[in-house]
Coordinates of C-alpha atoms and ligand atoms in Angstrom, one line a residue:
P1 CA 0.0 0.0 0.0
G2 CA 1.2 3.5 -0.7
T3 CA 3.3 2.4 -3.6
H4 CA 2.1 3.0 -7.1
T5 CA 2.8 1.1 -10.3
A6 CA 1.7 3.2 -13.3
D7 CA 2.7 4.4 -16.7
L8 CA 2.5 8.2 -16.6
V9 CA 2.4 9.6 -20.1
V10 CA 3.1 13.4 -20.2
F11 CA 2.0 15.4 -23.3
G12 CA 4.3 18.4 -23.4
G13 CA 6.8 16.3 -21.6
T14 CA 9.8 18.5 -22.3
G15 CA 7.9 21.7 -21.7
D16 CA 8.3 24.2 -18.9
L17 CA 5.7 22.8 -16.5
S18 CA 7.0 19.3 -16.9
M19 CA 10.6 20.3 -16.3
R20 CA 9.9 22.7 -13.5
K21 CA 7.1 21.0 -11.6
L22 CA 6.2 17.5 -12.6
I23 CA 9.6 15.9 -12.9
P24 CA 10.8 17.3 -9.6
A25 CA 7.5 16.2 -7.9
L26 CA 7.9 12.7 -9.3
Y27 CA 11.5 12.6 -8.1
H28 CA 10.5 13.5 -4.6
S29 CA 7.7 10.9 -4.7
D30 CA 10.2 8.3 -5.7
R31 CA 12.6 9.4 -3.0
D32 CA 9.8 9.0 -0.4
G33 CA 9.2 5.5 -1.6
R34 CA 5.8 6.1 -3.2
L35 CA 6.7 4.7 -6.7
S36 CA 7.2 1.0 -7.3
P37 CA 10.3 -0.2 -9.3
E38 CA 8.1 -0.6 -12.4
F39 CA 6.7 2.9 -12.4
R40 CA 7.5 4.7 -15.7
V41 CA 7.3 8.3 -16.9
I42 CA 6.9 8.6 -20.7
A43 CA 7.4 12.1 -22.0
L44 CA 5.9 12.9 -25.4
S45 CA 7.2 15.8 -27.5
R46 CA 8.0 16.5 -31.0
G47 CA 11.7 16.9 -30.0
G48 CA 13.0 13.8 -31.7
L49 CA 14.8 12.9 -28.5
T50 CA 16.0 9.4 -27.5
D51 CA 15.5 8.2 -23.9
A52 CA 19.1 9.0 -23.3
D53 CA 18.8 12.5 -24.7
F54 CA 15.7 13.1 -22.5
R55 CA 17.4 11.7 -19.4
G56 CA 20.4 14.0 -20.2
K57 CA 18.1 17.0 -20.5
V58 CA 16.4 16.2 -17.2
D59 CA 19.7 15.6 -15.5
A60 CA 21.0 19.0 -16.7
E61 CA 17.9 20.9 -15.7
V62 CA 16.7 19.3 -12.5
R63 CA 19.8 17.9 -10.9
D64 CA 20.4 21.0 -8.7
Q65 CA 17.3 20.0 -6.8
V66 CA 18.7 16.7 -5.8
P67 CA 20.4 16.4 -2.4
A68 CA 24.1 15.5 -2.5
D69 CA 23.5 12.2 -0.6
D70 CA 20.9 10.9 -3.1
Q71 CA 22.9 10.6 -6.3
A72 CA 22.1 6.9 -6.5
G73 CA 18.4 7.5 -6.1
W74 CA 18.6 10.2 -8.8
Q75 CA 20.2 7.8 -11.2
R76 CA 17.5 5.2 -10.4
F77 CA 14.9 7.9 -11.0
L78 CA 16.4 8.9 -14.4
G79 CA 16.2 5.2 -15.4
R80 CA 12.4 5.5 -15.2
L81 CA 12.2 8.2 -17.8
H82 CA 11.4 7.5 -21.4
H83 CA 10.7 9.7 -24.4
V84 CA 8.5 9.2 -27.4
S85 CA 8.5 11.6 -30.3
V86 CA 5.0 12.3 -31.4
D87 CA 4.2 15.1 -33.9
V88 CA 1.4 16.9 -32.1
G89 CA 1.8 20.1 -34.3
R90 CA -1.6 19.9 -36.0
H91 CA -3.3 20.2 -32.7
T92 CA -1.1 22.7 -31.0
G93 CA -1.5 25.0 -34.1
S94 CA 2.2 25.1 -34.6
D95 CA 3.2 25.6 -38.3
A96 CA 6.0 23.0 -37.9
G97 CA 3.3 20.4 -37.3
G98 CA 1.8 17.9 -39.8
D99 CA -1.3 19.8 -40.8
A100 CA -1.7 18.0 -44.1
G101 CA -0.5 14.7 -42.8
G102 CA -3.1 14.0 -40.1
T103 CA -2.1 11.5 -37.4
D104 CA 1.5 10.9 -36.8
T105 CA 1.2 7.1 -37.0
A106 CA 4.9 6.4 -36.4
G107 CA 4.8 8.3 -33.1
W108 CA 1.6 6.8 -31.8
G109 CA 2.9 3.4 -32.9
A110 CA 6.0 3.9 -30.8
L111 CA 3.9 4.8 -27.8
T112 CA 1.6 1.8 -28.4
R113 CA 4.6 -0.5 -28.4
L114 CA 5.9 0.9 -25.2
L115 CA 2.6 0.5 -23.4
A116 CA 1.8 -2.9 -24.9
G117 CA 1.7 -5.7 -22.3
H118 CA 1.0 -3.2 -19.5
E119 CA -2.7 -2.8 -19.9
R120 CA -3.5 -3.9 -16.3
R121 CA -1.4 -1.2 -14.8
D122 CA -2.8 2.2 -14.0
R123 CA -2.2 4.5 -16.9
V124 CA -2.2 8.3 -16.5
F125 CA -2.3 10.6 -19.4
Y126 CA -1.1 14.0 -18.3
L127 CA -2.0 16.8 -20.7
A128 CA 0.4 19.6 -20.0
S129 CA -0.5 21.1 -23.3
P130 CA -2.8 24.0 -24.5
P131 CA -6.5 23.4 -23.8
R132 CA -7.5 23.2 -27.5
T133 CA -5.4 20.0 -27.6
F134 CA -7.3 18.2 -24.8
G135 CA -10.2 16.9 -26.9
P136 CA -8.1 15.9 -30.0
F137 CA -5.5 14.1 -27.8
C138 CA -8.1 12.1 -26.0
R139 CA -9.6 11.1 -29.3
E140 CA -6.2 10.1 -30.7
L141 CA -5.5 8.0 -27.6
H142 CA -8.9 6.3 -27.9
E143 CA -8.4 5.6 -31.6
A144 CA -5.0 4.2 -31.0
G145 CA -6.7 1.8 -28.5
L146 CA -4.6 3.2 -25.6
V147 CA -7.4 4.1 -23.2
T148 CA -7.9 1.2 -20.8
P149 CA -10.4 0.9 -18.0
R150 CA -7.6 1.8 -15.6
S151 CA -6.7 5.0 -17.4
R152 CA -7.0 8.5 -16.0
V153 CA -6.5 11.8 -17.7
V154 CA -5.1 14.9 -16.0
L155 CA -6.0 18.3 -17.5
E156 CA -3.9 21.4 -16.8
K157 CA -5.6 24.8 -16.5
P158 CA -6.8 26.9 -18.3
L159 CA -9.8 24.7 -19.1
G160 CA -11.0 26.8 -22.0
H161 CA -11.3 30.5 -22.3
D162 CA -15.0 30.9 -21.5
L163 CA -18.0 28.8 -20.6
P164 CA -18.8 27.5 -24.2
S165 CA -15.2 26.5 -24.8
A166 CA -15.0 24.8 -21.4
Q167 CA -18.2 22.9 -22.1
R168 CA -16.9 21.8 -25.4
I169 CA -13.6 20.5 -23.9
N170 CA -15.6 18.8 -21.1
D171 CA -17.8 17.1 -23.8
E172 CA -14.9 16.0 -25.9
V173 CA -12.9 14.6 -23.0
G174 CA -16.1 13.2 -21.5
A175 CA -16.8 11.3 -24.7
I176 CA -13.7 9.2 -24.0
F177 CA -13.2 9.2 -20.2
D178 CA -15.7 8.9 -17.4
E179 CA -15.9 11.8 -15.0
H180 CA -14.2 9.7 -12.2
Q181 CA -11.2 9.3 -14.6
I182 CA -10.8 13.0 -15.2
F183 CA -8.5 15.0 -13.0
R184 CA -8.7 18.8 -13.6
I185 CA -5.7 20.4 -11.9
D186 CA -5.8 23.6 -10.0
H187 CA -2.4 23.5 -8.3
Y188 CA -3.6 25.9 -5.5
L189 CA -5.6 23.1 -4.1
G190 CA -2.4 21.1 -3.5
K191 CA -0.9 23.9 -1.4
E192 CA -0.5 22.9 2.2
T193 CA -2.3 25.9 3.7
V194 CA -5.3 25.5 1.4
Q195 CA -5.9 22.0 2.8
N196 CA -5.2 23.4 6.2
L197 CA -8.0 25.8 5.8
L198 CA -10.4 22.9 5.7
V199 CA -8.9 21.4 8.8
L200 CA -8.9 24.7 10.6
R201 CA -12.6 25.2 9.8
F202 CA -13.8 21.7 10.2
A203 CA -11.6 20.1 12.8
N204 CA -11.8 22.9 15.3
A205 CA -15.0 23.9 17.2
F206 CA -14.3 27.5 18.0
L207 CA -14.5 29.1 14.5
E208 CA -17.8 27.7 13.2
P209 CA -20.1 29.8 15.4
I210 CA -18.5 33.1 14.2
W211 CA -17.9 32.1 10.6
N212 CA -20.8 34.1 9.2
S213 CA -22.1 37.5 8.4
L214 CA -22.9 38.2 12.1
W215 CA -19.3 38.3 13.0
I216 CA -17.3 38.7 9.8
D217 CA -17.1 42.1 8.1
H218 CA -15.5 41.0 4.9
V219 CA -13.0 38.6 3.3
Q220 CA -10.0 39.5 1.2
I221 CA -8.2 37.0 -1.1
T222 CA -5.0 38.2 -2.6
A223 CA -2.5 36.5 -4.9
A224 CA 0.2 39.1 -5.5
E225 CA 3.2 38.3 -7.7
T226 CA 6.4 40.3 -8.3
V227 CA 7.1 38.6 -11.6
G228 CA 6.0 40.1 -14.8
T229 CA 5.2 38.1 -18.0
P230 CA 8.5 38.0 -19.9
G231 CA 8.2 35.6 -22.8
R232 CA 4.6 34.8 -22.0
R233 CA 2.8 37.4 -24.1
G234 CA 1.5 34.8 -26.6
Y235 CA -0.4 33.1 -23.8
Y236 CA -1.1 36.1 -21.6
D237 CA -2.6 38.5 -24.2
H238 CA -5.5 36.1 -24.5
A239 CA -5.7 35.1 -20.9
G240 CA -5.3 38.1 -18.6
A241 CA -5.5 38.0 -14.8
L242 CA -9.2 37.1 -14.7
R243 CA -8.8 33.9 -16.7
D244 CA -5.3 33.1 -15.5
M245 CA -5.8 33.5 -11.8
V246 CA -9.3 34.4 -10.7
Q247 CA -11.4 31.8 -12.6
N248 CA -9.5 29.0 -11.0
H249 CA -7.1 29.7 -8.1
L250 CA -8.9 32.7 -6.4
L251 CA -12.4 31.2 -6.8
Q252 CA -11.2 27.9 -5.4
L253 CA -9.9 29.7 -2.3
L254 CA -13.2 31.6 -2.1
T255 CA -15.2 28.3 -2.2
L256 CA -13.1 26.7 0.5
T257 CA -13.5 29.8 2.7
A258 CA -17.3 30.1 2.2
M259 CA -18.5 26.5 1.9
E260 CA -20.8 24.8 4.3
P261 CA -19.4 22.0 6.4
P262 CA -19.5 18.8 4.3
A263 CA -20.9 15.7 6.0
R264 CA -17.8 13.7 5.0
S265 CA -14.3 14.5 3.7
D266 CA -14.9 12.5 0.6
R267 CA -14.6 13.6 -3.0
E268 CA -18.3 14.3 -3.7
A269 CA -19.3 15.7 -0.4
V270 CA -16.6 18.4 -0.5
R271 CA -17.1 19.2 -4.1
D272 CA -20.9 19.4 -3.7
E273 CA -20.5 22.1 -1.1
K274 CA -17.9 24.0 -3.2
V275 CA -20.2 24.1 -6.2
K276 CA -23.0 25.5 -4.2
V277 CA -20.8 28.5 -3.3
L278 CA -20.0 29.1 -7.0
Q279 CA -23.7 28.9 -7.8
A280 CA -24.5 31.4 -5.0
L281 CA -22.1 34.1 -6.4
R282 CA -24.1 37.1 -7.3
P283 CA -23.6 37.8 -11.1
I284 CA -21.8 41.0 -12.0
T285 CA -23.2 42.1 -15.3
G286 CA -23.3 45.1 -17.7
T287 CA -22.5 48.4 -16.1
E288 CA -22.1 46.9 -12.7
V289 CA -18.5 46.0 -13.7
D290 CA -17.6 49.6 -13.2
R291 CA -18.6 49.4 -9.6
F292 CA -17.5 46.0 -8.7
T293 CA -14.4 45.3 -10.8
V294 CA -11.1 47.0 -11.5
R295 CA -8.6 46.0 -14.2
G296 CA -5.1 47.4 -14.5
Q297 CA -2.0 46.9 -16.6
Y298 CA 1.5 47.6 -15.3
V299 CA 3.6 50.3 -17.0
G300 CA 7.4 50.7 -16.8
A301 CA 8.8 52.0 -13.5
D302 CA 12.0 51.8 -11.5
G303 CA 13.9 50.1 -14.3
M304 CA 11.2 47.4 -14.7
P305 CA 9.5 47.2 -18.1
G306 CA 5.8 47.7 -18.6
Y307 CA 3.6 44.9 -19.9
L308 CA 3.9 46.2 -23.5
D309 CA 7.7 46.3 -23.3
E310 CA 8.3 42.8 -21.9
P311 CA 10.5 40.7 -24.1
A312 CA 8.3 38.8 -26.6
S313 CA 8.7 37.2 -29.9
T314 CA 6.0 39.5 -31.5
P315 CA 5.2 43.2 -31.1
P316 CA 2.3 44.2 -28.9
T317 CA -1.1 44.2 -30.5
E318 CA -4.5 45.7 -29.6
A319 CA -5.1 42.6 -27.5
S320 CA -1.9 43.3 -25.6
R321 CA -3.0 46.8 -24.9
R322 CA -6.4 45.6 -23.6
V323 CA -5.3 42.8 -21.4
E324 CA -5.4 43.1 -17.6
T325 CA -2.4 42.2 -15.6
F326 CA -4.2 43.1 -12.4
T327 CA -7.7 42.8 -11.3
A328 CA -9.7 43.4 -8.2
I329 CA -13.3 42.3 -7.7
R330 CA -15.9 42.8 -5.1
A331 CA -17.8 39.5 -5.0
E332 CA -20.8 38.5 -3.0
V333 CA -22.0 35.0 -1.9
K334 CA -25.8 35.3 -1.8
N335 CA -26.8 32.8 0.9
W336 CA -27.9 32.8 4.5
R337 CA -24.4 32.6 5.9
W338 CA -22.8 35.3 3.8
A339 CA -25.4 37.8 2.7
G340 CA -23.9 41.3 3.0
V341 CA -20.3 40.2 3.4
P342 CA -18.1 41.3 0.5
F343 CA -15.4 38.9 -0.7
Y344 CA -12.7 41.1 -2.3
L345 CA -10.5 39.3 -4.8
R346 CA -7.2 40.7 -6.0
T347 CA -4.4 39.5 -8.1
G348 CA -1.6 41.1 -10.1
K349 CA 1.7 40.8 -11.8
R350 CA 4.6 43.1 -10.9
M351 CA 3.3 44.0 -7.4
P352 CA 5.8 44.9 -4.7
Y353 CA 5.7 41.6 -2.9
R354 CA 4.9 37.9 -3.6
R355 CA 2.1 36.9 -1.3
S356 CA -1.0 34.8 -1.5
E357 CA -3.3 35.0 1.5
I358 CA -6.9 34.8 2.7
V359 CA -7.7 37.5 5.2
V360 CA -10.9 37.2 7.2
Q361 CA -11.7 40.5 8.9
F362 CA -14.1 40.4 11.8
K363 CA -16.5 43.2 12.8
D364 CA -15.6 45.8 15.3
V365 CA -16.5 45.1 18.9
P366 CA -20.1 46.0 19.5
H367 CA -19.2 48.7 22.1
S368 CA -15.7 50.0 22.6
I369 CA -14.5 51.1 26.0
Y370 CA -10.9 51.8 24.9
P371 CA -9.8 54.3 22.3
G372 CA -7.9 53.1 19.2
G373 CA -9.0 49.5 18.7
A374 CA -8.9 47.7 15.4
P375 CA -10.9 44.7 14.2
N376 CA -9.6 41.2 14.5
R377 CA -8.1 39.7 11.4
L378 CA -7.5 36.0 10.6
V379 CA -4.7 35.7 8.0
L380 CA -4.2 32.4 6.2
R381 CA -0.9 32.8 4.4
L382 CA -0.2 30.4 1.5
Q383 CA 3.1 31.9 0.4
P384 CA 5.8 32.8 0.5
E385 CA 5.9 31.1 4.0
E386 CA 2.9 29.1 5.1
G387 CA 1.1 30.0 8.3
I388 CA -1.9 31.3 10.1
Q389 CA -2.1 34.5 12.1
L390 CA -4.9 35.8 14.3
H391 CA -4.5 39.5 14.9
I392 CA -5.9 40.3 18.3
M393 CA -6.0 43.4 20.4
A394 CA -3.6 43.5 23.4
K395 CA -2.8 46.1 26.0
E396 CA 0.6 47.7 25.5
P397 CA 2.5 47.2 28.8
G398 CA 2.8 50.3 31.0
A399 CA 1.1 52.3 33.7
G400 CA -1.4 55.0 32.9
E401 CA -3.9 55.1 30.0
V402 CA -4.7 51.7 28.4
T403 CA -3.1 51.7 25.0
L404 CA -4.3 49.0 22.5
K405 CA -2.0 47.3 20.1
P406 CA -2.8 44.6 17.5
V407 CA -0.5 41.6 18.0
P408 CA -0.4 38.4 16.0
L409 CA -1.1 35.0 17.5
S410 CA 1.0 33.2 15.0
L411 CA 1.5 29.7 13.7
S412 CA 4.3 29.1 11.3
F413 CA 4.1 25.7 9.7
G414 CA 7.8 25.8 8.9
E415 CA 8.7 26.3 12.6
T416 CA 6.0 24.0 14.0
F417 CA 6.4 21.0 11.8
T418 CA 9.9 19.7 10.9
T419 CA 8.7 17.4 8.1
R420 CA 9.3 18.5 4.6
V421 CA 6.3 20.3 3.1
P422 CA 5.6 18.7 -0.3
E423 CA 5.1 20.9 -3.3
A424 CA 1.5 21.3 -4.5
Y425 CA 2.2 19.1 -7.6
E426 CA 3.7 16.3 -5.5
R427 CA 0.6 16.1 -3.4
L428 CA -1.7 16.3 -6.5
L429 CA 0.2 13.7 -8.5
T430 CA 0.0 11.4 -5.5
D431 CA -3.7 11.8 -5.4
V432 CA -4.0 11.1 -9.2
L433 CA -2.1 7.9 -8.7
A434 CA -4.3 7.0 -5.8
G435 CA -7.4 7.8 -7.8
N436 CA -8.5 10.4 -5.3
P437 CA -10.1 13.4 -7.1
T438 CA -11.2 15.4 -4.0
L439 CA -8.6 18.2 -4.7
F440 CA -9.5 18.4 -8.4
M441 CA -12.2 20.4 -10.0
R442 CA -15.3 18.6 -11.0
R443 CA -16.9 19.4 -14.3
D444 CA -19.8 21.4 -12.8
E445 CA -17.4 23.4 -10.6
V446 CA -15.3 24.5 -13.6
E447 CA -18.4 25.4 -15.5
A448 CA -20.0 27.3 -12.6
A449 CA -16.8 29.3 -12.3
W450 CA -16.9 30.3 -15.9
R451 CA -20.6 31.1 -15.7
W452 CA -19.7 33.8 -13.2
I453 CA -16.6 35.0 -15.0
D454 CA -18.1 35.2 -18.5
P455 CA -20.3 38.3 -18.0
I456 CA -17.4 40.2 -16.5
L457 CA -15.3 39.3 -19.5
H458 CA -18.0 40.3 -21.9
A459 CA -18.6 43.6 -20.1
W460 CA -14.9 44.4 -20.2
E461 CA -14.7 43.6 -23.9
S462 CA -17.5 45.9 -24.7
Q463 CA -15.8 48.9 -22.9
A464 CA -13.7 51.3 -24.9
E465 CA -11.4 52.2 -22.0
L466 CA -8.1 50.4 -21.6
P467 CA -7.1 48.9 -18.2
E468 CA -6.0 51.5 -15.6
P469 CA -2.2 51.8 -15.7
Y470 CA -0.2 51.1 -12.5
P471 CA 3.6 51.5 -12.2
A472 CA 5.4 48.2 -12.0
G473 CA 6.3 47.4 -8.4
T474 CA 3.2 49.0 -6.9
T475 CA 0.0 47.6 -5.4
G476 CA -2.2 48.1 -8.4
P477 CA -4.2 51.0 -9.8
A478 CA -6.0 53.6 -7.7
G479 CA -9.3 51.9 -8.5
A480 CA -8.3 48.9 -6.5
H481 CA -8.0 51.0 -3.4
E482 CA -11.2 52.9 -4.1
L483 CA -13.1 49.5 -4.4
L484 CA -12.6 49.1 -0.6
G485 CA -12.1 52.7 0.3
R486 CA -15.6 53.7 -0.5
S487 CA -16.9 51.5 2.3
G488 CA -14.1 52.6 4.6
R489 CA -12.1 49.4 4.2
T490 CA -8.4 48.9 3.2
W491 CA -6.4 46.0 1.8
H492 CA -4.3 44.1 4.2
E493 CA -0.8 45.2 3.4
E494 CA 1.4 44.6 6.5
D495 CA 3.5 41.5 6.9
Ligands
LIG1 C1 -0.4 29.9 -12.7 C2 -0.5 31.1 -13.6 O1 -1.5 29.1 -12.8 O2 -0.1 30.3 -11.4 C3 0.7 32.0 -13.5 O3 -0.7 30.7 -14.9 C4 1.0 32.3 -12.1 O4 0.5 33.2 -14.2 C5 1.1 31.0 -11.2 O5 2.3 32.9 -12.0 C6 1.2 31.3 -9.7 O6 1.4 30.1 -9.0 P1 2.1 30.2 -7.6 O7 2.0 28.8 -7.1 O8 3.5 30.7 -7.8 O9 1.3 31.1 -6.8

């Protein structure tokens, strides 16, 4: 038990995600003894690499993450890696692909031979490729006879670019795989603090009675990044912060914060409750976007380039000028527990700090007998360091007048637990191998999220105005501060 035997086939196997996240995660799983000796990783790409070439590439790019005392383990891990060249160009839209030629039979043939005789193992097809390839790849796998009853498919985000495209992808993939075989990744769900949020809420008694609109003033969910988008314009021009971060990561955090206690910790019970939150989100339509949403784009400052000046293979277009690299939204969950409690969402590139957190701000005390109090805040920090802080009011030591000071009751996971915290991808890959989809997005969840996002996208598209500029290295455009400021609230900025 706990050891997995599977063939993991990675589409886009030499790509950025595979080299930066998947391969290191698999190595750590191997090191922790979770992979059986027969476990194989089969990377697919057009690269024309041999197994030896691929192992050499992985060795060159990932070896610095391997502890000095595990060189033997690393060599054993490299031995699990295989590479098959499949020309996937006609699906990825690349002009080097075989548009005229149709299926690359030689490539699929090579994959078929490698998998032959292993039909009774688990087989995982990991699609780390653009969403438009998901349907076609699943069909190709099916036509090549490679989809066994023990197969699973993992889909990377973004799942489409709006509701209709997401539904189409879900239909296409769903024609080949059953829903229980489909694992839609949102890597935020693999982060330790995100899972801890559920434990904090549902394994402790003290929070539940105050986790509602009677005691909570508002919630802030921030994912701030210092990085810009160098080399990513091709993707980002058509994504933007709303599709890239809010539709998935931020809405997932919102659902976990707002969901009702599930009756069990199993896959359907948890996801049923999450979907209900998405369905309860008040739609933001038409002219309401001006009141409830803000979009910004960073411009050059302090030696940092603006979005339009980032290195890219093509010059900026109208789409580049219109795309938001920052957004802030005032969302509302229309149900008994949360009516009247704003959920402010905010994410941006080139902000002054890298920080992802959920901040729950409680109401003021009903009647204050001391001057200078401030409301309690519960801060769940996902990164850079993981931890939970409860900001409480304390008396500053001293004789004379009582002076209040907010002080944090602080839990740092790094200091409290000495065990290694696994990377999100490691956790999620382990769940895929175990066949546990609790931390993956179900079809109805993804579609409910798009259903809320689409009207905002449409309203933005119909506006003549461009996103508000903000200087690189700052906390976003003025509008983001006004969004809270007009009800006397402020973003949580302190460390
Ligand atoms: C990805 C987005 O899903 O998440 C990126 O496409 C973003 O634009 C990344 O940088 C952030 O992930 P993390 O784990 O660094 O917060």
